[in-house]
mmCIF file of C-alpha atoms and ligand atoms in Angstrom:
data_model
loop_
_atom_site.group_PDB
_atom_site.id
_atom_site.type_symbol
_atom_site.label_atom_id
_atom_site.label_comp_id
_atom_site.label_asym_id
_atom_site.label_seq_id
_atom_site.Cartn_x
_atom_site.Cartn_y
_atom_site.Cartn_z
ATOM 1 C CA UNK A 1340 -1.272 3.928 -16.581
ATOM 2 C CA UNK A 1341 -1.118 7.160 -14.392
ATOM 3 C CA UNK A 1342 2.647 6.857 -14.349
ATOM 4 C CA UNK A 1343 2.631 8.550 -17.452
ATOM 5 C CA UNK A 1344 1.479 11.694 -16.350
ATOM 6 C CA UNK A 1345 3.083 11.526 -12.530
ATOM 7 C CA UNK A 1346 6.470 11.313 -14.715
ATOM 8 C CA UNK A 1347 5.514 14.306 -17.327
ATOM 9 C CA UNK A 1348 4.553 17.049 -13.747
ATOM 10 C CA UNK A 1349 7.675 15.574 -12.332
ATOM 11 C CA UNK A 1350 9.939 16.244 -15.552
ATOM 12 C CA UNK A 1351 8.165 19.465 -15.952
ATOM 13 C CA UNK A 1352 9.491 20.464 -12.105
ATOM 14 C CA UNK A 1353 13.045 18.804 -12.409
ATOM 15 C CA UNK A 1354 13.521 21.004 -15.762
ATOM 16 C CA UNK A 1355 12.594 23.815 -13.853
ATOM 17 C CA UNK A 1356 14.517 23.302 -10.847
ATOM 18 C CA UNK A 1357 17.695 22.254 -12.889
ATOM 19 C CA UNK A 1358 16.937 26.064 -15.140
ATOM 20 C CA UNK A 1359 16.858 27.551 -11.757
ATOM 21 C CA UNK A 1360 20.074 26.062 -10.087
ATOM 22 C CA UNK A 1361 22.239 26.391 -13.761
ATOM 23 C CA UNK A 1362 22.209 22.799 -13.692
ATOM 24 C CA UNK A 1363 23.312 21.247 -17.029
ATOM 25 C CA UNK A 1364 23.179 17.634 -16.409
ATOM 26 C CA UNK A 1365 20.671 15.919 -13.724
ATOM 27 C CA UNK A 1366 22.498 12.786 -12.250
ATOM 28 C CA UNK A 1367 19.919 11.234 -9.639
ATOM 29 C CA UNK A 1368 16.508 12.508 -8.593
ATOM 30 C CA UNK A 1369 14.553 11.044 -5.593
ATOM 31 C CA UNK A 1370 11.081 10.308 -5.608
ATOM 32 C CA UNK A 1371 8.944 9.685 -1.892
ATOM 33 C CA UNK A 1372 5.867 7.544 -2.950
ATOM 34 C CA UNK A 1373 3.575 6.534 -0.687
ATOM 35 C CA UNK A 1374 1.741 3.148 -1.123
ATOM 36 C CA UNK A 1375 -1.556 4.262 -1.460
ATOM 37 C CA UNK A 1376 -0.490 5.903 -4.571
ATOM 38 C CA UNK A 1377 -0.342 2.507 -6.008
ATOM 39 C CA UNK A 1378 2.266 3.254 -9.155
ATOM 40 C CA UNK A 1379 4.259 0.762 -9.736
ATOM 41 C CA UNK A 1380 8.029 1.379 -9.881
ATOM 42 C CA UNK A 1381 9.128 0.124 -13.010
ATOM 43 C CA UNK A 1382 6.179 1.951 -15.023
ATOM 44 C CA UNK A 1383 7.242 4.852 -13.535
ATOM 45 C CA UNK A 1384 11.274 4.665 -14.070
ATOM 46 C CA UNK A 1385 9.940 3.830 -18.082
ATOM 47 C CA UNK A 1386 7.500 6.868 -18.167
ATOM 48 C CA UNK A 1387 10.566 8.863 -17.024
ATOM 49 C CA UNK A 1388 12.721 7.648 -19.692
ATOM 50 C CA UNK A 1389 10.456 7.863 -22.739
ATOM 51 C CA UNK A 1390 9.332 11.508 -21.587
ATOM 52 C CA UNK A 1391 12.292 12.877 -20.475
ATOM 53 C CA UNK A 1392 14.361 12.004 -23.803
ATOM 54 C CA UNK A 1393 15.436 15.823 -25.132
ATOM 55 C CA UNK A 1394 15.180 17.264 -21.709
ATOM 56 C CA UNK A 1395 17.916 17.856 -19.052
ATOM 57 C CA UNK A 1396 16.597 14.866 -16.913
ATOM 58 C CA UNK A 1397 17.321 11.986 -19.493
ATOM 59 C CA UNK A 1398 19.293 9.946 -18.187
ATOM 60 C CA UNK A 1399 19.026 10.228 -14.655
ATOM 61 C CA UNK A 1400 18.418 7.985 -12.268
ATOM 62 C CA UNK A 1401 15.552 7.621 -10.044
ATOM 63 C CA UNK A 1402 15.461 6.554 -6.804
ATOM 64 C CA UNK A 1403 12.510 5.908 -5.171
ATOM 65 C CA UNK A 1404 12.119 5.472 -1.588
ATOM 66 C CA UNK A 1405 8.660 3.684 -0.727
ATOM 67 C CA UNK A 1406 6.560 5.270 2.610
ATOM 68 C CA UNK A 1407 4.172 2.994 4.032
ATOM 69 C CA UNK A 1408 0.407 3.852 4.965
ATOM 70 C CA UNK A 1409 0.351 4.539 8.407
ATOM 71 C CA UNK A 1410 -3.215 5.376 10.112
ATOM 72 C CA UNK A 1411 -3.961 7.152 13.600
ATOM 73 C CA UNK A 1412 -7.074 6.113 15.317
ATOM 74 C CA UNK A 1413 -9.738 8.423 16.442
ATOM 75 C CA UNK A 1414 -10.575 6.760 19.417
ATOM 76 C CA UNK A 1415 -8.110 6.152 21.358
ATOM 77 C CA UNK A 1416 -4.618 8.207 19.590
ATOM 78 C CA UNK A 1417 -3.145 5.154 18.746
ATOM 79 C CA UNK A 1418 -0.961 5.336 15.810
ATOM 80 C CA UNK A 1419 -0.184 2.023 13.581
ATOM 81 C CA UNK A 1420 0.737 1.028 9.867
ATOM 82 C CA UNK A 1421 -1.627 -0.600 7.558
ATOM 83 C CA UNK A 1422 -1.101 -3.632 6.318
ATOM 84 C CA UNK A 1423 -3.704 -4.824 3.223
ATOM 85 C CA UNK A 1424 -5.769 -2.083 3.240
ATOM 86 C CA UNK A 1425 -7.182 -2.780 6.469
ATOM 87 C CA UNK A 1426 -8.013 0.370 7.897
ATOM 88 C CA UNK A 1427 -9.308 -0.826 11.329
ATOM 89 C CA UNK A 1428 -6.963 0.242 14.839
ATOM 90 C CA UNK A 1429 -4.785 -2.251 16.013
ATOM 91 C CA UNK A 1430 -5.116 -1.317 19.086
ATOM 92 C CA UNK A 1431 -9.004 -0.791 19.854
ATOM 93 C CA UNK A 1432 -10.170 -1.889 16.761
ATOM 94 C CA UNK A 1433 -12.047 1.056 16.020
ATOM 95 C CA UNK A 1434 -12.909 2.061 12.084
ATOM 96 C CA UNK A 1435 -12.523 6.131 13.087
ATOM 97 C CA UNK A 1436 -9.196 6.128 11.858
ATOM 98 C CA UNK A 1437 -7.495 8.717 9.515
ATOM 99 C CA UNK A 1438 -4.463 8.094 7.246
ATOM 100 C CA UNK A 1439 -1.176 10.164 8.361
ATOM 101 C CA UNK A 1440 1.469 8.538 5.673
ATOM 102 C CA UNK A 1441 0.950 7.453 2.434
ATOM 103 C CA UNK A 1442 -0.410 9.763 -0.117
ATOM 104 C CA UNK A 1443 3.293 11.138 -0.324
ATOM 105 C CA UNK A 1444 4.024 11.932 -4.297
ATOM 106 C CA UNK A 1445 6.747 14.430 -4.598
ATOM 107 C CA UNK A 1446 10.477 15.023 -5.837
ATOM 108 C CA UNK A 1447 13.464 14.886 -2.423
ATOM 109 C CA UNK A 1448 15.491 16.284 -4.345
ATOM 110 C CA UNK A 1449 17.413 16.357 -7.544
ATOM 111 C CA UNK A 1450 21.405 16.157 -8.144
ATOM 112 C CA UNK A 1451 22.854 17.506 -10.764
ATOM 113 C CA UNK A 1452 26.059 19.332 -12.057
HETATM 114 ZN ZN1 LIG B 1048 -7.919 2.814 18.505
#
């Protein structure tokens, strides 16, 4: 279960962020994940409450806004979103293709008081 250790970096940045900004509660922090991370939501919203108990995120609540895997084609510029791991063009059906969106992992931002 990566989760675990995707939640502990994040905590270790929100603490750090909320030190920065004199923040003394955090109320909501959002997360972009792509899809090709593969972590799975829940794990990841448990991970952040069983590591961030004694630390100024507990408690807050995550919001995670999905991005899709999108793919451009080397062949002929088209860009298009993959669907099942198919990582063919839609458009010419070539297999040169490189992924754009996807691979996202990092904290929007963090709200706090
Ligand atoms: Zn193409």
């Amino acid at each position: 279960m990566h989760e675990m250790s995707i939640a502990e970096g994040m905590i270790d940045i929100i603490n750090e962020t909320a030190r920065k900004h004199g923040l003394s509660r955090v109320e909501k922090v959002r997360l972009r994940i792509g899809a090709m991370r593969q972590i799975v939501p829940d794990a990841l919203r448990f991970a952040f409450e069983v590591l961030g108990k004694e630390t100024i995120a507990h408690g807050a609540e995550i919001v995670i806004t999905d991005v899709p895997v999108k793919a451009s084609c080397g062949d002929c510029g088209c860009e298009f979103r993959v669907e099942d791991r198919c990582f063919i063009c839609a458009s010419c059906g070539s297999g040169s293709v490189v992924v754009t969106a996807g691979k996202e992992l990092y904290i929007d931002s963090i709200e706090g008081e």
